[in-house]
Coordinates of C-alpha atoms and ligand atoms in Angstrom, one line a residue:
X26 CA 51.4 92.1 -19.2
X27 CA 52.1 94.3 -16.0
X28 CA 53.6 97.5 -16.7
X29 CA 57.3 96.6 -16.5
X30 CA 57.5 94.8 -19.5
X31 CA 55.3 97.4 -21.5
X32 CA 57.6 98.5 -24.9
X33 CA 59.2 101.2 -23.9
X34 CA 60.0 103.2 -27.4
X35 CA 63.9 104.7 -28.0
X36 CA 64.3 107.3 -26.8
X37 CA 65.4 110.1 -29.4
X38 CA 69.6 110.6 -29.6
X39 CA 70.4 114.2 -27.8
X40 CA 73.9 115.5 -28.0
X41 CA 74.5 118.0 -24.9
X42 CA 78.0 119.7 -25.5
X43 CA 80.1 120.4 -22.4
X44 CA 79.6 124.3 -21.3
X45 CA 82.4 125.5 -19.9
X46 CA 81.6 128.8 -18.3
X47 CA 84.6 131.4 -18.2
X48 CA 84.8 133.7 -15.0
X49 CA 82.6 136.5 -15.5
X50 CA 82.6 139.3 -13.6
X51 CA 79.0 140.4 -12.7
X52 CA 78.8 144.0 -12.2
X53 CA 75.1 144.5 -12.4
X54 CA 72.3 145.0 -10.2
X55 CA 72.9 141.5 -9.0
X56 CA 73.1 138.3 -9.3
X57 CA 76.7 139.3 -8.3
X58 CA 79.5 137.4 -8.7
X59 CA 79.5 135.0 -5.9
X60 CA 82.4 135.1 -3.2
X61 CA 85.2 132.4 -3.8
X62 CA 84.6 131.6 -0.2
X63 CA 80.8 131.1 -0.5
X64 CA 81.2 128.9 -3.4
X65 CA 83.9 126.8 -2.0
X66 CA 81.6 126.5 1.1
X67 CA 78.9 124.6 -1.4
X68 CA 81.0 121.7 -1.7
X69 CA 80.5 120.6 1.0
X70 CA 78.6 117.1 1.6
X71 CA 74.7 117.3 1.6
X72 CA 73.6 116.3 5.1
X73 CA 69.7 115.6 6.1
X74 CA 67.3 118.3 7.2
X75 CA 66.9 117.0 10.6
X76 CA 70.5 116.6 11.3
X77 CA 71.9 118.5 14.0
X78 CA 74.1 119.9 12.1
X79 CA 72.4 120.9 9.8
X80 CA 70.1 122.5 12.3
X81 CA 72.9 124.4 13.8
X82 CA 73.7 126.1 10.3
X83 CA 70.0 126.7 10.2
X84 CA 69.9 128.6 13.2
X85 CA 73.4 130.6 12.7
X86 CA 71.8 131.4 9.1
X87 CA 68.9 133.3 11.5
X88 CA 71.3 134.9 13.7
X89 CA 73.9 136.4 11.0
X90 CA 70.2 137.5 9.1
X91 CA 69.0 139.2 12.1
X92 CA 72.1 141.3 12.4
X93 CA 72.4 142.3 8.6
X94 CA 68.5 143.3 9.1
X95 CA 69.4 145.2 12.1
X96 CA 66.2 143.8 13.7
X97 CA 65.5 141.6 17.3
X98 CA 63.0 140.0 15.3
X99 CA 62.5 136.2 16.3
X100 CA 60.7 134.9 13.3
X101 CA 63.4 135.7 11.0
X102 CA 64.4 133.1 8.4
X103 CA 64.7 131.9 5.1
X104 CA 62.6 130.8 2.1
X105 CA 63.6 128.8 -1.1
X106 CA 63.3 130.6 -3.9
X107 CA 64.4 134.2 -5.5
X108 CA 63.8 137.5 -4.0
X109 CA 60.2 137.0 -5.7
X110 CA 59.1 134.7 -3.5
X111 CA 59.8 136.5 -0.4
X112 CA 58.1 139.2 -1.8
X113 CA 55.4 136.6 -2.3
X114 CA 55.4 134.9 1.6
X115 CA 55.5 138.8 2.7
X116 CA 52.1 139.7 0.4
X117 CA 50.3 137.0 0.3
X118 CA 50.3 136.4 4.0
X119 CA 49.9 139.7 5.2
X120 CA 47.9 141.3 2.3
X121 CA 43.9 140.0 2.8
X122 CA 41.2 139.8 0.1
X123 CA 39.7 143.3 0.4
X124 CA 42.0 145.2 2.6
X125 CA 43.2 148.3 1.4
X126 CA 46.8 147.8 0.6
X127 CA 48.7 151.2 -0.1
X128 CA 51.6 151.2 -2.2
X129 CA 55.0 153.2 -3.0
X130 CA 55.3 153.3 -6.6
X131 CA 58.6 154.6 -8.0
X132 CA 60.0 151.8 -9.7
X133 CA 59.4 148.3 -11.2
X134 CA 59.8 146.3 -8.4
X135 CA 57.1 148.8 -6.2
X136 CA 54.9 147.8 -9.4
X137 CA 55.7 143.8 -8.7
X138 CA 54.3 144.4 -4.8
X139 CA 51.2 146.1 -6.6
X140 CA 50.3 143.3 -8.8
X141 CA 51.4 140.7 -6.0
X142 CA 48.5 142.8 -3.8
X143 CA 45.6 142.6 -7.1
X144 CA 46.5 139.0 -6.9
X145 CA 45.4 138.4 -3.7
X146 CA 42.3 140.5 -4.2
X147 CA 43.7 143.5 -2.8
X148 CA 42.2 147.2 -2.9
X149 CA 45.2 148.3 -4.1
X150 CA 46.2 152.3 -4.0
X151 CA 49.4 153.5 -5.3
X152 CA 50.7 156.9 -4.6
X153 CA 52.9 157.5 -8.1
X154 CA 56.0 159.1 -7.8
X155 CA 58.1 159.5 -11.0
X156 CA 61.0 156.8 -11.6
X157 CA 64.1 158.0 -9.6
X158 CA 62.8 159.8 -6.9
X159 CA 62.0 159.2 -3.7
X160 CA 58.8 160.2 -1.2
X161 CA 59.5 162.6 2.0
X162 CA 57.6 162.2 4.8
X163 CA 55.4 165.2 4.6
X164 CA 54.0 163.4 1.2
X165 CA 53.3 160.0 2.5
X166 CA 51.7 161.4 5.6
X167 CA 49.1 163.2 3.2
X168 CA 48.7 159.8 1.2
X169 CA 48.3 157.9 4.3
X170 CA 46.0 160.3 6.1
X171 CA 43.6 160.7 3.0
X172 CA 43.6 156.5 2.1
X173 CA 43.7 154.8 5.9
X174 CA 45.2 151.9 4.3
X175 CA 45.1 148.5 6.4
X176 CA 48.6 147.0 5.0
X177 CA 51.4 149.7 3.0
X178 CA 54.4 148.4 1.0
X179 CA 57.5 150.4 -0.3
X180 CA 60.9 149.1 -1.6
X181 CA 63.9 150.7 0.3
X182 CA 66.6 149.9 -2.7
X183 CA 64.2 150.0 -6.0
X184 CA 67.2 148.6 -8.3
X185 CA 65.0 149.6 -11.3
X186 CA 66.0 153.1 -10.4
X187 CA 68.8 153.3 -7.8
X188 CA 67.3 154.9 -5.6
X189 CA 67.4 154.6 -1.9
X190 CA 64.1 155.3 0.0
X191 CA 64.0 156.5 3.9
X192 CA 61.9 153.8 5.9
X193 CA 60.3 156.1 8.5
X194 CA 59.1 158.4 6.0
X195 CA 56.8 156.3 5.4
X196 CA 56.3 153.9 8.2
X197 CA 55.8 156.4 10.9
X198 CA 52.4 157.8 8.7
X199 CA 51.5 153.7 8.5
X200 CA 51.7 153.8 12.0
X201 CA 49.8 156.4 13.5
X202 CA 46.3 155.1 11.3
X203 CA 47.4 151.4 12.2
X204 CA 48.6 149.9 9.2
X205 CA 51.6 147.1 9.1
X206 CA 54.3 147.9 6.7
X207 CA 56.2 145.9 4.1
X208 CA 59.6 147.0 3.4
X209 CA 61.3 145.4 0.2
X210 CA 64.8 144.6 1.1
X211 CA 66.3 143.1 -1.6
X212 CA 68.7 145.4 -3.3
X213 CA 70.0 146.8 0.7
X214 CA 70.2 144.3 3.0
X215 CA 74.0 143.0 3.1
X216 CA 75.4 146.5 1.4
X217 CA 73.9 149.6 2.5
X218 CA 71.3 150.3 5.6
X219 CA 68.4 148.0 5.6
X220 CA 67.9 148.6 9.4
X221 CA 64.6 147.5 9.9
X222 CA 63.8 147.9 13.5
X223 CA 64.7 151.6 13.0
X224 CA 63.1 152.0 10.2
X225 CA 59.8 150.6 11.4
X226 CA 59.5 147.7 9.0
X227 CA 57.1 145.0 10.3
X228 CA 57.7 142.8 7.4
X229 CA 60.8 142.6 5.8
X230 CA 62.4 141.0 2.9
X231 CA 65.8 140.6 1.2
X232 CA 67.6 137.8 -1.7
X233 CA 70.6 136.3 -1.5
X234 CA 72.6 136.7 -4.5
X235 CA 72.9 141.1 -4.3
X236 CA 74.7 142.2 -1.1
X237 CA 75.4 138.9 0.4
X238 CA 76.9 137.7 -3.2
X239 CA 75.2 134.0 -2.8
X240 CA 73.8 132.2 -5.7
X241 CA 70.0 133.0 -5.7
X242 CA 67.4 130.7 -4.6
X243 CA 67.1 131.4 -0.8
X244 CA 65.6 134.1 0.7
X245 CA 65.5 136.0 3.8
X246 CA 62.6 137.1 5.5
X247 CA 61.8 138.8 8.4
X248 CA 58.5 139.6 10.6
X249 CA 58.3 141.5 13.9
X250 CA 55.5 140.6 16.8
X251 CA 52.9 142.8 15.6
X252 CA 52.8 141.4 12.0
X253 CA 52.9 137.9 13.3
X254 CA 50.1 138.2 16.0
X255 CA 48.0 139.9 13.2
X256 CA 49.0 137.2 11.0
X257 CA 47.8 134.3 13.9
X258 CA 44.6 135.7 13.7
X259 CA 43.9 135.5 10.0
X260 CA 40.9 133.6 9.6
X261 CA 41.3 132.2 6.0
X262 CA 44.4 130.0 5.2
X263 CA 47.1 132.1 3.3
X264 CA 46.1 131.3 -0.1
X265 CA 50.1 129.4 -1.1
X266 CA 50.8 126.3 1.0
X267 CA 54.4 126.7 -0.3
X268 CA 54.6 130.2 0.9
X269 CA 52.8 130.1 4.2
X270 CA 55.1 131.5 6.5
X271 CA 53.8 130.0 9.6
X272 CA 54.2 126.6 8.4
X273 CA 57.8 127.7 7.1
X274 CA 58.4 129.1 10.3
X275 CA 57.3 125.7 11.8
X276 CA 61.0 124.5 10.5
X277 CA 62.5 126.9 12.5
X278 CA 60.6 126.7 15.5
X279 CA 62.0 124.1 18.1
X280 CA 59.9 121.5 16.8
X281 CA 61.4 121.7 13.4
X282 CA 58.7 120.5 11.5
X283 CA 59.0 119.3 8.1
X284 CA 57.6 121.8 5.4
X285 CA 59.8 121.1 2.2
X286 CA 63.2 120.0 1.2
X287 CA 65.9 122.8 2.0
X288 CA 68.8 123.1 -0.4
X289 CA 71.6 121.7 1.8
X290 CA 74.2 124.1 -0.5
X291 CA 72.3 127.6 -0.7
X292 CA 71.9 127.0 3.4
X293 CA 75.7 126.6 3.1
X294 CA 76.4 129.3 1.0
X295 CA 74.5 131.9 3.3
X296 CA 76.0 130.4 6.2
X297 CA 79.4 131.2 5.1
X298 CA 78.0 135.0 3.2
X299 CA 76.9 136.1 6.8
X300 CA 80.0 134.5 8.5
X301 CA 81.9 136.8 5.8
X302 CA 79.7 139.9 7.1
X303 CA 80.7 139.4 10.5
X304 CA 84.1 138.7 10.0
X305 CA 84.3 141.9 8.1
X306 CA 81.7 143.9 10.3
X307 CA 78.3 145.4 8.6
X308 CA 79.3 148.7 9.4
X309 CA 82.5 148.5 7.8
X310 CA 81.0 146.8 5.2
X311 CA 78.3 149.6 4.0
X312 CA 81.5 151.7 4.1
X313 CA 83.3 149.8 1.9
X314 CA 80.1 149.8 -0.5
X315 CA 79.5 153.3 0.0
X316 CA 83.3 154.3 -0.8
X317 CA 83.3 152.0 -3.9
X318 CA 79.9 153.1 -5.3
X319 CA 81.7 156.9 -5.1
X320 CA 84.9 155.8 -6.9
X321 CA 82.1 154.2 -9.3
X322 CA 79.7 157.5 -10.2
X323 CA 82.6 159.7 -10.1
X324 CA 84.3 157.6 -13.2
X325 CA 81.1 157.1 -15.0
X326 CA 80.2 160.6 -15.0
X327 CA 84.2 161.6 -15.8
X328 CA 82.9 159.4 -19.2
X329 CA 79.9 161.3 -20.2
X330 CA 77.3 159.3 -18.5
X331 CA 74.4 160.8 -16.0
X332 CA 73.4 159.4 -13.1
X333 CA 69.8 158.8 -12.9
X334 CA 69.0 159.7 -9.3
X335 CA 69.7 163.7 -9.0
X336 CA 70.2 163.7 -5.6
X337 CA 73.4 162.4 -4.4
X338 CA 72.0 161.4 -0.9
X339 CA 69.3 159.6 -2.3
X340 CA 71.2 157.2 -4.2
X341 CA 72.0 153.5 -3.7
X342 CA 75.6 153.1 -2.8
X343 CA 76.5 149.8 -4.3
X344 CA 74.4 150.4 -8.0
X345 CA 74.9 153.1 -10.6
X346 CA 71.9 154.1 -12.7
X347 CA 73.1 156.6 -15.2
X348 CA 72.3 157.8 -18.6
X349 CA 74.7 157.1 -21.4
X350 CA 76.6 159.9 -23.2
X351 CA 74.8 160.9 -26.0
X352 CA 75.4 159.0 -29.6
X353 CA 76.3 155.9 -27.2
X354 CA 74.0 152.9 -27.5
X355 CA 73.7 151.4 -24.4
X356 CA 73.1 147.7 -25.8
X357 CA 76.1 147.7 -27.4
X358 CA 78.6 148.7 -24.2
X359 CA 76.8 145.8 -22.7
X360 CA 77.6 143.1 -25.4
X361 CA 80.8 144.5 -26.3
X362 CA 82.2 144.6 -22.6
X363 CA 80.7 140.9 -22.5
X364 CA 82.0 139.8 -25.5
X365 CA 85.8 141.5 -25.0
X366 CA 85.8 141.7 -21.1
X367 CA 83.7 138.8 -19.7
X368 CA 81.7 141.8 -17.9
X369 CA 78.3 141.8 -17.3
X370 CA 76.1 145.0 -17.1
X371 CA 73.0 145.3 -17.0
X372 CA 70.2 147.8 -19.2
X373 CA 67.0 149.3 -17.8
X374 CA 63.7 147.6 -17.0
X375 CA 60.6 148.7 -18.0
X376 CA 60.6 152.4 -18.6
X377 CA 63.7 153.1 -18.4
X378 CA 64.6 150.0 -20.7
X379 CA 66.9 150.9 -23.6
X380 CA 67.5 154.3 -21.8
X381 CA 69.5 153.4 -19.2
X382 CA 72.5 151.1 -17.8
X383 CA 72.8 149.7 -13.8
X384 CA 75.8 149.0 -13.1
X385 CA 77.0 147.6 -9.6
X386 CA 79.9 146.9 -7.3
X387 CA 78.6 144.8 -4.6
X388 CA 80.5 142.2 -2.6
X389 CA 84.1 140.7 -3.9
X390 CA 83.8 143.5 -6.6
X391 CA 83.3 146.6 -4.2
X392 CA 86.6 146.9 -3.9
X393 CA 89.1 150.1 -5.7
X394 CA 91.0 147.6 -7.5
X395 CA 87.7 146.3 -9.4
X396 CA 86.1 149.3 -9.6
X397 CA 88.9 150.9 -11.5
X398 CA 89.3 147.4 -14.1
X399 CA 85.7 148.2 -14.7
X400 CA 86.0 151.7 -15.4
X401 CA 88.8 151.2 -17.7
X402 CA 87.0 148.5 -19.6
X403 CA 84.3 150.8 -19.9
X404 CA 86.6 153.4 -21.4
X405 CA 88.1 151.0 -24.1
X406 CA 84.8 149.8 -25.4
X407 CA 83.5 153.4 -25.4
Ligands
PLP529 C1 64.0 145.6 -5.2 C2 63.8 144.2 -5.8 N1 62.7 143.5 -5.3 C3 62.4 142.3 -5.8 C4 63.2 141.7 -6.7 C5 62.9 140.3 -7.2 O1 63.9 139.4 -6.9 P1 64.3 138.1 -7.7 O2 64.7 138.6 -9.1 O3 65.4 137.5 -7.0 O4 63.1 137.3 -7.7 C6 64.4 142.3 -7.2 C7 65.3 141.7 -8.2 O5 66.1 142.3 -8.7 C8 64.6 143.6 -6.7 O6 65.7 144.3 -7.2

């Protein structure tokens, strides 16, 4: 009997009810609601990975990134998956078995590098700030003096906490004892400053479903000369053959070598997100964010709730962390301005979980008109 005619048993009935899915408005830290152009850009036909076309879109996508990052950068490009994995391709390529890796810690996502860095057999040192704050430059210099780390990482938006982290504070210390720096992007790039070349970030990272209001699953990544010549000498193969960024690079290189299957949509929907950032202008763009997220904390704070990050100047523009008025259960605004508004907020990770709401305007929603509906909704389930 060869295999084709082996009894193949019935398979068990399922019943999978149609889901129609009504049109939320996502105003938390991201994913955001995605941009009515980005998503009519996605259906589009699929076309090949080595058609010309297709190559064209890939190279725009590394043009538009490299102005959003503010950076000259060559090697800058994209990676499927969520913001996690370009967090991954950044550590696990650039972070050795045994180097001392130094890390910001201020926030859940600085604790995600950390344990990225133990995974790849780091020596791992964090300098501990407490949630909400942010380090100046006289404290990482004494961190950075005393450890003489080979590799530092910090996140410039930590969207656990909102708050909004200076990049030279901390690379200019990395510098001068000749470490290369790692610069979380995620929560910034597309929406506020990530400005990498300025700030001194060799490595950076971003997603694509926060300031650039894409679906997730492609990520941006970006790595300067330095990084990359350190990286060409690495003597053991990056331990991820998904993740390796020079064979990912490889796709972008002129040679366009095959590496994996790119998603012919999420290139798509970038393509058009970026167009929509240049079409509007980046700096005009922050400003909008900026504007919005002060019409935002202003409203919030008018209804009892207090803003997480003391310092004004220190906050993220485009996501609220704030306190709720006292007596007010924070699950409860969230399901009820779900359940009667089709809004979507989002509570606090880790530490700050049950303490704390994030609430964002980023992208189609940074604008007065939404702000204000989501203020009011507030109000009414309040
Ligand atoms: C600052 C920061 N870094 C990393 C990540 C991880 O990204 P993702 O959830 O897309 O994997 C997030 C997600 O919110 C983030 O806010």
């Amino acid at each position: 009997m060869t295999t084709h005619e082996a009894p193949v048993s019935e398979a068990p009935p399922v019943s999978i009810p149609p889901r129609a899915v009504p049109p939320r408005l996502l105003y938390g830290p991201g994913p955001t609601t995605i941009d009515p152009r980005v998503m009519e850009a996605m259906a589009q036909p699929a076309l090949g990975i080595r058609d010309p076309l297709f190559l064209e879109i890939a190279s725009d996508i590394q043009s538009g990134l490299r102005a959003a990052f503010g950076t000259a950068n060559t090697r800058t490009f994209v990676v499927p998956g969520s913001g996690s994995a370009a967090m991954e391709t950044a550590v696990s390529n650039f972070v050795e078995p045994g180097m001392k890796f130094a890390v910001f810690a201020n926030g859940h996502f600085a604790n995600r590098i950390s344990d990225m860095g133990l995974r790849q057999r780091a020596n791992v040192v964090r300098f501990e700030k407490p949630w909400g704050t942010v380090f100046t430059a006289a404290e990482a210099s004494e961190f950075i003096d005393r450890e003489r780390p080979d590799i530092v990482g910090f996140v410039q938006a930590e969207t656990s906490t909102g708050a909004y982290q200076p990049g030279v504070a901390i690379t200019d210390a990395a510098h001068r004892v000749g470490a290369l720096v790692i610069g979380d992007c995620v929560t910034s790039l597309g929406a506020m400053p990530a400005q990498i070349d300025d700030n001194g970030v060799d490595i950076a990272y971003s997603c694509s479903q926060k300031g650039l209001s894409c679906p997730a699953g492609l990520s941006p990544v970006s790595i300067n000369d330095l990084a990359w010549e350190r990286l060409s000498r690495r003597k053991e193969a990056t331990w991820s053959w998904y993740l390796d960024a020079r064979m990912q690079w490889n796709y972008f290189d002129a040679a366009h070598v095959y590496h994996h299957t790119p998603s012919a949509v999420l290139y798509y929907a970038m393509h058009r997100a970026l167009r929509l950032v240049e079409e509007e202008g980046l700096t005009a763009r922050w400003e909008r964010h900026r504007r919005c997220g002060l019409q935002l904390v202003a409203g919030l704070q008018k209804l009892g709730f207090m803003p997480v990050v003391e310092d004004p100047g220190h906050r993220l523009w485009h996501l609220a962390t704030v306190a709720p008025p006292a007596g007010v259960n924070e699950a409860a605004v969230r399901e009820r301005l779900l359940a009667k508004y089709d809004i979507e907020i989002a509570g606090g990770l880790g530490q700050f979980a049950g303490k704390i709401l994030r609430i964002g305007a980023m992208g189609p929603l940074s604008t007065e008109e939404r702000v204000a509906h989501l203020l009011a909704c507030l109000a009414a389930v309040l």
